[in-house]
Amino acid sequence: KLVLKICQRDKKANKNYILSMKVAAIFVSSGWEKFSGTPIVVSVETTFYPLYKIPFPAITICPGNFIQKSTAERLLLQYLNVTRNHTMERDITYILRGLAKCQFPFFFRMQEYLEPVRHLLPLFNDLNVTDFMLQVLPKCKEMFGQCFWLGVRVNCCQVFQLQRTEAGFCYSYNSITSEVNKKCSVGDGFSNVISFPREDSEKSDLTKCEILHNSASGTATGIEVFLKRSNEDESIGLVKPGIQVMLHRSSQFPEIGKKTFVPEEENCSFHIEITPSMTESSLGVRALSIAQRKCLFPDEANLKYFRTYTEENCLMECRLDYMEKMCGCHPYFFSNITLAELRINRPPLGTYGFETMRAIDCSKCLPTCQIISRAFDYVYTYDYNPYSWNHSIYLDVYYKAPGAVKYNQHVAFDLMDLVVCFGGVVSLFLGISMLNSMQFLYKCLTMSCGIHQWRPKMKSRNIIKQDKMKNTMITPIN
């Protein structure tokens, strides 16, 4: 009726219709902004997600002293082909302390120890640092005493494997980035592989590339490690006796900057309580462009050095690429690189307050859309466990609560919501629905067809009428 009144040039109806169109335009604009500006929302799906569906984190343990003094001195004297004397012992100690300080992000600390022996450094051009660090690293049997997984005793040197880190070689449990498993590629947290130890764990051979899961919570339900007392005579005198512990995702390389130092203390235990959470993205999120969702799925990005994509692995690879570009080598020798450039990642260009920052550009490293995060609580307490009487450190890593929080990441306002929004606004303010629109189009189509058929008929009628008028016309008499 409103359309008919407008067609009849009803001024009052025209004003009302224009006002309705303006209000409808405001609501349509708001719906479009919501569709294009906030594409993703995160909601809590459950606060009691089963623990066995989430992979247990990897645990990397590094010795407080990466270098066994007697072995290192013997190898360096043999390499230099010199005899032992007081001056050479002092110089070798400087070199060993410099190598021990070679770790990200504190490479600058090496200078204090390498500067006094600068004249000797050219002699080490042919030294394979990787092989040297492996030979002087404390062996697994020298570090680990007893290990328990889910309350079952396991062989420490079978479950803990050699692991590269940005501080040197360490030992990792449940890691697919270790030297043994570095060729594995397993989705972190979204794989159905579950492995539990058997009673004959001494003879068992856990399948390669498996990520271990756990279903229990509370102390002594995860991984327990009893470490032997270190030999103070083998120390190069830089750190207090103890270990460095890092917890990380199984598909992620450990970050030495996130380590926790555990000192050697009698009758003490160090507990790490894990609170996991999981975020899963819907298919609608995957359908969005990367620029809209600002995250990547593991199969959307490939890394050169690592088999599985994570944001942490990408950032580490970005640093390695920068080192190679600036120095022609990696990972631990630098030239003309400042500390700030390497430690800090540049935010997107144009970010306020960071215009003049000197930092590497790792903006390509986005978080993954499927995320498993873990919060850690550290408890250091006295413990008179009989197993710890002959060991210096008792490390207990376990889940804090019997369930995890699962979040669901989905599209906030998809195309269907947009269509419903536009249809509701148009129907409410303009009185037009899909059915009315189809009826209106049908009426217009039938009217146009009728007019198209009516015009020829009217034309023929006019011609016949004109002919009749000519035939009946009376000729005037002169």
Short mmCIF file of C-alpha atoms in Angstrom, two decimals:
data_model
loop_
_atom_site.label_atom_id
_atom_site.label_comp_id
_atom_site.label_asym_id
_atom_site.label_seq_id
_atom_site.Cartn_x
_atom_site.Cartn_y
_atom_site.Cartn_z
CA LYS A 1 0.00 0.00 0.00
CA LEU A 2 2.86 2.33 0.86
CA VAL A 3 4.43 1.68 -2.53
CA LEU A 4 1.11 2.37 -4.26
CA LYS A 5 0.73 5.62 -2.34
CA ILE A 6 4.25 6.65 -3.36
CA CYS A 7 3.43 5.80 -6.96
CA GLN A 8 0.35 8.01 -6.59
CA ARG A 9 2.67 10.82 -5.44
CA ASP A 10 1.38 10.97 -1.87
CA LYS A 11 3.75 13.53 -0.25
CA LYS A 12 3.15 12.31 3.31
CA ALA A 13 3.84 8.72 2.29
CA ASN A 14 7.00 9.85 0.52
CA LYS A 15 8.33 11.50 3.69
CA ASN A 16 7.58 8.44 5.85
CA TYR A 17 9.22 6.14 3.34
CA ILE A 18 12.36 8.27 3.14
CA LEU A 19 12.58 8.35 6.96
CA SER A 20 12.20 4.56 7.10
CA MET A 21 14.93 4.16 4.49
CA LYS A 22 17.34 6.30 6.53
CA VAL A 23 16.72 4.32 9.73
CA ALA A 24 17.06 1.05 7.81
CA ALA A 25 20.35 2.26 6.33
CA ILE A 26 21.72 2.91 9.84
CA PHE A 27 20.90 -0.63 10.97
CA VAL A 28 22.22 -2.17 7.74
CA SER A 29 25.47 -0.23 8.14
CA SER A 30 25.82 -1.45 11.73
CA GLY A 31 25.29 -5.05 10.62
CA TRP A 32 27.90 -4.69 7.88
CA GLU A 33 30.45 -3.25 10.30
CA LYS A 34 29.88 -6.19 12.63
CA PHE A 35 30.29 -8.61 9.73
CA SER A 36 33.51 -7.06 8.44
CA GLY A 37 35.08 -5.72 11.66
CA THR A 38 34.71 -8.51 14.25
CA PRO A 39 34.77 -11.78 12.32
CA ILE A 40 35.72 -14.12 15.20
CA VAL A 41 34.49 -14.64 18.75
CA VAL A 42 35.71 -17.10 21.40
CA SER A 43 33.27 -18.87 23.70
CA VAL A 44 33.72 -21.41 26.49
CA GLU A 45 32.56 -24.83 25.36
CA THR A 46 33.30 -26.70 28.58
CA THR A 47 35.29 -26.28 31.78
CA PHE A 48 35.80 -30.03 32.24
CA TYR A 49 37.39 -31.16 29.00
CA PRO A 50 38.99 -34.65 29.41
CA LEU A 51 42.71 -34.51 30.09
CA TYR A 52 43.46 -37.61 28.03
CA LYS A 53 42.45 -35.71 24.88
CA ILE A 54 45.21 -33.15 25.46
CA PRO A 55 48.88 -34.08 24.97
CA PHE A 56 51.12 -33.94 27.98
CA PRO A 57 53.72 -31.17 27.55
CA ALA A 58 57.33 -31.88 26.68
CA ILE A 59 59.86 -31.45 29.50
CA THR A 60 63.39 -30.38 28.64
CA ILE A 61 66.08 -30.60 31.31
CA CYS A 62 69.43 -28.90 30.83
CA PRO A 63 72.39 -29.36 33.18
CA GLY A 64 73.36 -26.26 35.10
CA ASN A 65 76.91 -26.87 33.92
CA PHE A 66 76.93 -27.75 30.20
CA ILE A 67 80.63 -28.54 30.21
CA GLN A 68 82.53 -31.24 32.06
CA LYS A 69 85.79 -29.54 32.90
CA SER A 70 88.21 -32.49 32.76
CA THR A 71 86.88 -33.80 29.43
CA ALA A 72 86.85 -30.31 27.87
CA GLU A 73 90.41 -29.52 28.98
CA ARG A 74 91.68 -32.82 27.63
CA LEU A 75 90.00 -32.31 24.24
CA LEU A 76 91.21 -28.72 23.85
CA LEU A 77 94.79 -29.56 24.82
CA GLN A 78 94.69 -32.39 22.34
CA TYR A 79 93.23 -30.14 19.64
CA LEU A 80 95.86 -27.42 20.21
CA ASN A 81 98.60 -30.04 20.57
CA VAL A 82 100.13 -28.28 23.56
CA THR A 83 101.22 -29.39 27.02
CA ARG A 84 99.42 -28.44 30.18
CA ASN A 85 100.76 -25.44 32.13
CA HIS A 86 99.33 -22.76 34.38
CA THR A 87 98.89 -20.19 31.60
CA MET A 88 97.24 -22.66 29.26
CA GLU A 89 94.88 -23.88 32.00
CA ARG A 90 93.81 -20.27 32.68
CA ASP A 91 93.24 -19.58 28.96
CA ILE A 92 91.27 -22.79 28.49
CA THR A 93 89.09 -21.88 31.49
CA TYR A 94 88.29 -18.54 29.82
CA ILE A 95 87.37 -20.31 26.58
CA LEU A 96 85.17 -22.85 28.35
CA ARG A 97 83.35 -20.15 30.29
CA GLY A 98 82.78 -18.24 27.07
CA LEU A 99 81.28 -21.33 25.42
CA ALA A 100 79.13 -21.97 28.49
CA LYS A 101 77.68 -18.43 28.17
CA CYS A 102 76.83 -19.00 24.52
CA GLN A 103 73.04 -18.98 24.75
CA PHE A 104 70.18 -16.86 23.48
CA PRO A 105 69.50 -14.05 24.26
CA PHE A 106 72.66 -13.33 26.28
CA PHE A 107 75.41 -13.87 23.72
CA PHE A 108 77.02 -10.59 24.72
CA ARG A 109 78.07 -12.17 28.02
CA MET A 110 80.63 -14.26 26.14
CA GLN A 111 82.77 -11.20 25.46
CA GLU A 112 83.90 -10.90 29.08
CA TYR A 113 85.60 -14.31 28.90
CA LEU A 114 86.72 -14.39 25.25
CA GLU A 115 88.31 -10.93 25.20
CA PRO A 116 91.38 -11.99 27.30
CA VAL A 117 92.07 -14.90 24.92
CA ARG A 118 91.33 -13.11 21.65
CA HIS A 119 94.80 -14.02 20.35
CA LEU A 120 93.94 -17.73 20.64
CA LEU A 121 90.59 -17.63 18.85
CA PRO A 122 92.01 -18.00 15.30
CA LEU A 123 93.42 -21.37 16.40
CA PHE A 124 89.86 -22.70 16.76
CA ASN A 125 88.68 -21.98 13.21
CA ASP A 126 88.57 -25.71 12.43
CA LEU A 127 86.98 -26.75 15.71
CA ASN A 128 83.57 -28.36 15.27
CA VAL A 129 81.73 -26.69 18.15
CA THR A 130 78.72 -29.02 17.84
CA ASP A 131 80.83 -32.16 18.26
CA PHE A 132 82.79 -30.55 21.06
CA MET A 133 79.66 -29.59 23.01
CA LEU A 134 78.31 -33.12 22.60
CA GLN A 135 81.49 -34.67 23.93
CA VAL A 136 81.70 -32.44 27.00
CA LEU A 137 77.97 -32.63 27.84
CA PRO A 138 77.19 -34.63 31.02
CA LYS A 139 75.92 -38.05 29.95
CA CYS A 140 72.36 -39.16 30.65
CA LYS A 141 73.44 -41.82 33.14
CA GLU A 142 75.51 -39.22 35.00
CA MET A 143 72.52 -36.89 35.40
CA PHE A 144 69.40 -39.02 35.86
CA GLY A 145 68.76 -41.40 38.74
CA GLN A 146 65.18 -42.70 38.56
CA CYS A 147 62.13 -41.74 36.47
CA PHE A 148 58.43 -42.55 36.85
CA TRP A 149 55.64 -41.97 34.32
CA LEU A 150 52.06 -42.38 35.61
CA GLY A 151 53.48 -44.08 38.68
CA VAL A 152 55.35 -46.72 36.64
CA ARG A 153 59.13 -46.76 36.71
CA VAL A 154 60.73 -46.18 33.28
CA ASN A 155 64.28 -46.09 32.00
CA CYS A 156 65.32 -42.41 32.11
CA CYS A 157 67.79 -42.70 29.23
CA GLN A 158 65.17 -44.33 27.00
CA VAL A 159 62.46 -41.74 27.52
CA PHE A 160 64.75 -38.68 27.76
CA GLN A 161 66.36 -37.96 24.40
CA LEU A 162 69.03 -35.56 23.22
CA GLN A 163 67.54 -32.13 22.44
CA ARG A 164 69.02 -29.09 20.72
CA THR A 165 68.26 -25.75 22.35
CA GLU A 166 69.53 -22.21 21.95
CA ALA A 167 71.79 -22.84 24.92
CA GLY A 168 73.31 -26.11 23.78
CA PHE A 169 72.36 -29.76 24.09
CA CYS A 170 69.86 -30.89 26.73
CA TYR A 171 67.52 -33.85 27.33
CA SER A 172 63.80 -33.85 26.46
CA TYR A 173 60.86 -36.03 27.38
CA ASN A 174 57.79 -36.36 25.11
CA SER A 175 59.30 -34.11 22.44
CA ILE A 176 59.09 -34.69 18.68
CA THR A 177 61.76 -32.04 18.08
CA SER A 178 64.49 -34.10 19.78
CA GLU A 179 67.38 -35.51 17.79
CA VAL A 180 65.67 -38.91 17.58
CA ASN A 181 62.25 -37.58 16.56
CA LYS A 182 63.18 -34.42 14.66
CA LYS A 183 61.86 -35.87 11.39
CA CYS A 184 58.42 -36.41 12.89
CA SER A 185 55.48 -34.21 12.02
CA VAL A 186 52.56 -34.58 14.41
CA GLY A 187 49.68 -32.17 14.96
CA ASP A 188 50.00 -30.70 18.44
CA GLY A 189 46.96 -31.67 20.46
CA PHE A 190 44.65 -32.69 17.66
CA SER A 191 46.09 -36.15 17.09
CA ASN A 192 44.40 -39.30 18.38
CA VAL A 193 47.69 -41.02 19.25
CA ILE A 194 47.75 -42.03 22.92
CA SER A 195 50.50 -44.04 24.56
CA PHE A 196 50.79 -45.39 28.10
CA PRO A 197 53.76 -47.25 29.60
CA ARG A 198 53.67 -50.99 30.13
CA GLU A 199 54.82 -52.88 33.16
CA ASP A 200 57.85 -54.15 31.23
CA SER A 201 58.90 -50.58 30.48
CA GLU A 202 62.57 -51.52 30.58
CA LYS A 203 62.06 -53.59 27.43
CA SER A 204 59.37 -51.49 25.83
CA ASP A 205 60.06 -49.39 22.77
CA LEU A 206 57.54 -46.58 22.53
CA THR A 207 56.55 -46.01 18.94
CA LYS A 208 58.37 -43.16 17.28
CA CYS A 209 56.56 -39.85 16.81
CA GLU A 210 53.95 -40.60 19.46
CA ILE A 211 52.88 -37.82 21.80
CA LEU A 212 52.13 -39.07 25.31
CA HIS A 213 48.86 -38.26 27.06
CA ASN A 214 47.77 -38.40 30.68
CA SER A 215 44.36 -38.85 32.31
CA ALA A 216 45.11 -38.18 36.00
CA SER A 217 45.79 -35.12 38.11
CA GLY A 218 47.63 -34.48 41.34
CA THR A 219 51.12 -35.11 42.62
CA ALA A 220 52.98 -38.23 41.42
CA THR A 221 50.51 -38.78 38.53
CA GLY A 222 52.66 -37.32 35.76
CA ILE A 223 56.41 -37.50 35.20
CA GLU A 224 58.71 -37.78 38.23
CA VAL A 225 62.45 -37.36 37.86
CA PHE A 226 65.15 -37.95 40.48
CA LEU A 227 68.46 -36.41 39.45
CA LYS A 228 71.90 -37.32 40.73
CA ARG A 229 74.16 -34.91 42.53
CA SER A 230 76.54 -33.10 40.19
CA ASN A 231 80.30 -33.39 40.55
CA GLU A 232 81.60 -30.03 41.79
CA ASP A 233 85.11 -30.90 40.58
CA GLU A 234 83.77 -30.87 36.99
CA SER A 235 82.25 -27.40 37.34
CA ILE A 236 83.87 -24.42 35.61
CA GLY A 237 82.64 -22.17 38.42
CA LEU A 238 79.92 -20.13 36.74
CA VAL A 239 76.61 -21.33 38.15
CA LYS A 240 75.24 -22.86 41.31
CA PRO A 241 74.70 -26.64 41.07
CA GLY A 242 71.27 -27.41 39.65
CA ILE A 243 69.29 -27.88 36.45
CA GLN A 244 67.34 -25.72 34.01
CA VAL A 245 63.79 -26.90 33.26
CA MET A 246 61.64 -25.89 30.30
CA LEU A 247 58.07 -27.03 29.60
CA HIS A 248 56.79 -26.60 26.06
CA ARG A 249 54.56 -28.12 23.42
CA SER A 250 55.80 -31.41 22.00
CA SER A 251 56.00 -29.99 18.48
CA GLN A 252 57.81 -26.84 19.63
CA PHE A 253 61.50 -26.35 20.25
CA PRO A 254 62.27 -25.37 23.85
CA GLU A 255 62.93 -21.69 24.44
CA ILE A 256 65.85 -21.18 26.79
CA GLY A 257 64.54 -17.71 27.66
CA LYS A 258 61.61 -19.39 29.46
CA LYS A 259 63.70 -21.70 31.61
CA THR A 260 63.29 -22.23 35.34
CA PHE A 261 66.37 -22.93 37.45
CA VAL A 262 66.06 -25.65 40.09
CA PRO A 263 68.94 -25.71 42.61
CA GLU A 264 70.32 -28.84 44.22
CA GLU A 265 68.89 -29.10 47.73
CA GLU A 266 68.60 -32.08 50.05
CA ASN A 267 65.12 -33.30 51.04
CA CYS A 268 63.42 -30.82 48.73
CA SER A 269 61.05 -31.31 45.82
CA PHE A 270 60.17 -29.03 42.95
CA HIS A 271 56.57 -29.37 41.74
CA ILE A 272 55.25 -27.98 38.45
CA GLU A 273 51.45 -27.90 38.35
CA ILE A 274 49.94 -27.68 34.85
CA THR A 275 46.61 -26.02 34.03
CA PRO A 276 45.84 -26.72 30.36
CA SER A 277 43.34 -25.08 28.05
CA MET A 278 42.41 -25.78 24.47
CA THR A 279 41.05 -23.55 21.70
CA GLU A 280 39.54 -25.17 18.63
CA SER A 281 38.51 -23.28 15.50
CA SER A 282 35.42 -24.08 13.43
CA LEU A 283 35.32 -24.64 9.67
CA GLY A 284 33.83 -21.17 9.33
CA VAL A 285 37.03 -19.68 10.74
CA ARG A 286 39.11 -21.61 8.22
CA ALA A 287 36.94 -20.21 5.41
CA LEU A 288 37.99 -16.68 6.35
CA SER A 289 41.11 -15.14 4.84
CA ILE A 290 44.32 -15.15 6.87
CA ALA A 291 44.14 -11.35 7.09
CA GLN A 292 40.70 -11.60 8.70
CA ARG A 293 41.37 -14.38 11.22
CA LYS A 294 45.02 -13.43 11.91
CA CYS A 295 46.05 -17.02 12.58
CA LEU A 296 47.31 -20.03 10.64
CA PHE A 297 46.39 -23.67 10.49
CA PRO A 298 49.41 -26.02 10.62
CA ASP A 299 49.01 -27.07 6.97
CA GLU A 300 48.98 -23.48 5.73
CA ALA A 301 52.63 -22.74 6.48
CA ASN A 302 55.87 -24.64 5.92
CA LEU A 303 59.09 -24.08 7.84
CA LYS A 304 62.61 -24.80 6.60
CA TYR A 305 64.11 -26.14 9.81
CA PHE A 306 61.08 -27.53 11.66
CA ARG A 307 58.56 -30.14 10.60
CA THR A 308 55.54 -28.70 12.41
CA TYR A 309 54.39 -25.09 12.30
CA THR A 310 53.96 -23.23 15.57
CA GLU A 311 54.40 -19.55 16.25
CA GLU A 312 57.40 -20.28 18.50
CA ASN A 313 59.09 -22.45 15.86
CA CYS A 314 58.49 -19.76 13.25
CA LEU A 315 60.04 -17.06 15.47
CA MET A 316 63.08 -19.25 16.12
CA GLU A 317 63.48 -19.88 12.39
CA CYS A 318 63.14 -16.15 11.75
CA ARG A 319 66.05 -15.53 14.14
CA LEU A 320 68.14 -18.22 12.46
CA ASP A 321 67.47 -16.71 9.03
CA TYR A 322 68.51 -13.30 10.32
CA MET A 323 71.75 -14.71 11.74
CA GLU A 324 72.52 -16.46 8.47
CA LYS A 325 71.80 -13.32 6.48
CA MET A 326 74.01 -11.11 8.65
CA CYS A 327 76.80 -13.57 9.46
CA GLY A 328 76.66 -16.31 6.87
CA CYS A 329 76.41 -18.91 9.63
CA HIS A 330 74.23 -20.06 12.47
CA PRO A 331 73.40 -20.53 15.20
CA TYR A 332 75.91 -18.96 17.61
CA PHE A 333 78.37 -16.65 15.93
CA PHE A 334 77.45 -13.03 15.18
CA SER A 335 78.92 -10.02 13.44
CA ASN A 336 77.49 -6.48 13.54
CA ILE A 337 74.32 -7.59 15.32
CA THR A 338 73.11 -5.69 18.34
CA LEU A 339 71.35 -7.42 21.21
CA ALA A 340 68.11 -5.49 20.72
CA GLU A 341 67.88 -6.43 17.04
CA LEU A 342 67.88 -10.13 17.84
CA ARG A 343 65.89 -10.26 21.06
CA ILE A 344 62.88 -8.19 20.00
CA ASN A 345 60.48 -8.88 17.12
CA ARG A 346 59.24 -5.89 15.17
CA PRO A 347 55.46 -5.28 15.37
CA PRO A 348 53.55 -4.47 12.15
CA LEU A 349 54.92 -1.45 10.31
CA GLY A 350 53.28 1.80 11.39
CA THR A 351 52.57 0.64 14.95
CA TYR A 352 52.62 3.71 17.19
CA GLY A 353 55.67 3.97 19.42
CA PHE A 354 57.75 1.44 17.45
CA GLU A 355 58.63 3.51 14.38
CA THR A 356 62.36 3.73 15.16
CA MET A 357 62.81 0.32 16.80
CA ARG A 358 65.74 -1.77 15.62
CA ALA A 359 64.44 -5.31 15.53
CA ILE A 360 64.05 -8.23 13.18
CA ASP A 361 60.87 -8.46 11.13
CA CYS A 362 59.00 -11.66 12.00
CA SER A 363 55.52 -10.40 11.17
CA LYS A 364 54.91 -13.51 9.06
CA CYS A 365 54.85 -15.60 12.25
CA LEU A 366 51.20 -15.77 13.27
CA PRO A 367 49.69 -17.87 16.07
CA THR A 368 48.02 -21.13 15.19
CA CYS A 369 44.23 -21.27 14.99
CA GLN A 370 44.23 -24.56 16.92
CA ILE A 371 45.87 -23.69 20.24
CA ILE A 372 46.78 -25.63 23.35
CA SER A 373 48.02 -23.37 26.13
CA ARG A 374 49.26 -24.25 29.55
CA ALA A 375 49.67 -22.22 32.70
CA PHE A 376 52.28 -23.38 35.20
CA ASP A 377 52.43 -23.03 38.96
CA TYR A 378 55.76 -23.72 40.67
CA VAL A 379 55.95 -25.12 44.20
CA TYR A 380 59.27 -25.65 45.97
CA THR A 381 58.87 -27.48 49.23
CA TYR A 382 60.50 -29.90 51.66
CA ASP A 383 59.86 -33.54 50.90
CA TYR A 384 61.18 -36.58 52.73
CA ASN A 385 60.54 -39.05 49.92
CA PRO A 386 62.85 -42.06 50.46
CA TYR A 387 63.79 -42.04 46.77
CA SER A 388 65.25 -38.55 47.15
CA TRP A 389 67.70 -39.48 49.92
CA ASN A 390 70.35 -40.47 47.39
CA HIS A 391 69.44 -37.79 44.86
CA SER A 392 69.86 -34.04 44.82
CA ILE A 393 66.70 -32.96 42.93
CA TYR A 394 63.20 -34.39 42.88
CA LEU A 395 61.13 -32.96 39.99
CA ASP A 396 57.39 -33.70 39.84
CA VAL A 397 55.34 -32.48 36.85
CA TYR A 398 51.59 -33.14 36.83
CA TYR A 399 48.14 -31.75 36.02
CA LYS A 400 46.71 -29.51 38.71
CA ALA A 401 42.98 -30.16 38.10
CA PRO A 402 41.05 -33.18 36.72
CA GLY A 403 39.74 -31.26 33.71
CA ALA A 404 40.71 -28.58 31.23
CA VAL A 405 38.93 -25.57 29.77
CA LYS A 406 38.01 -25.86 26.11
CA TYR A 407 37.27 -22.77 24.05
CA ASN A 408 35.54 -22.68 20.70
CA GLN A 409 36.60 -20.08 18.15
CA HIS A 410 33.92 -19.44 15.56
CA VAL A 411 32.71 -16.81 13.14
CA ALA A 412 30.82 -14.08 14.97
CA PHE A 413 28.73 -12.86 12.04
CA ASP A 414 28.76 -15.05 8.95
CA LEU A 415 27.06 -14.54 5.59
CA MET A 416 23.82 -16.18 6.73
CA ASP A 417 23.63 -13.85 9.73
CA LEU A 418 24.24 -10.91 7.41
CA VAL A 419 21.38 -11.96 5.09
CA VAL A 420 19.04 -12.44 8.07
CA CYS A 421 20.03 -9.03 9.44
CA PHE A 422 19.43 -7.26 6.13
CA GLY A 423 16.12 -9.10 5.59
CA GLY A 424 14.86 -8.26 9.07
CA VAL A 425 15.73 -4.58 8.77
CA VAL A 426 14.14 -4.24 5.33
CA SER A 427 11.01 -6.07 6.49
CA LEU A 428 10.70 -4.04 9.71
CA PHE A 429 11.28 -0.56 8.34
CA LEU A 430 10.22 -0.84 4.70
CA GLY A 431 7.55 -3.53 4.97
CA ILE A 432 9.20 -5.60 2.27
CA SER A 433 9.73 -9.31 2.65
CA MET A 434 11.06 -11.88 0.22
CA LEU A 435 7.51 -13.02 -0.55
CA ASN A 436 6.30 -9.45 -1.11
CA SER A 437 9.31 -8.77 -3.30
CA MET A 438 8.56 -11.82 -5.43
CA GLN A 439 4.90 -10.80 -5.70
CA PHE A 440 5.90 -7.27 -6.64
CA LEU A 441 8.28 -8.54 -9.31
CA TYR A 442 5.58 -10.92 -10.58
CA LYS A 443 3.05 -8.06 -10.83
CA CYS A 444 5.56 -5.88 -12.63
CA LEU A 445 6.43 -8.71 -15.00
CA THR A 446 2.77 -9.50 -15.79
CA MET A 447 2.00 -5.80 -16.26
CA SER A 448 4.93 -5.35 -18.62
CA CYS A 449 3.87 -8.46 -20.56
CA GLY A 450 0.30 -7.19 -20.71
CA ILE A 451 1.43 -3.78 -21.92
CA HIS A 452 3.64 -5.44 -24.50
CA GLN A 453 0.68 -7.49 -25.79
CA TRP A 454 -1.80 -4.61 -25.50
CA ARG A 455 0.14 -2.13 -27.65
CA PRO A 456 -0.06 -4.11 -30.94
CA LYS A 457 -3.76 -4.76 -30.41
CA MET A 458 -4.43 -1.07 -29.77
CA LYS A 459 -2.42 -0.18 -32.86
CA SER A 460 -4.41 -2.57 -35.07
CA ARG A 461 -7.69 -1.29 -33.62
CA ASN A 462 -6.71 2.28 -34.39
CA ILE A 463 -5.90 1.35 -37.97
CA ILE A 464 -9.25 -0.42 -38.45
CA LYS A 465 -11.06 2.53 -36.90
CA GLN A 466 -9.31 4.97 -39.23
CA ASP A 467 -10.22 2.83 -42.27
CA LYS A 468 -13.89 2.74 -41.24
CA MET A 469 -13.86 6.51 -40.82
CA LYS A 470 -12.46 6.93 -44.34
CA ASN A 471 -15.09 4.61 -45.85
CA THR A 472 -18.01 6.38 -44.15
CA MET A 473 -16.76 9.86 -44.92
CA ILE A 474 -19.31 11.86 -47.07
CA THR A 475 -17.94 13.57 -50.20
CA PRO A 476 -19.02 17.21 -50.30
CA ILE A 477 -21.21 18.47 -53.27
CA ASN A 478 -19.72 21.28 -55.30
#
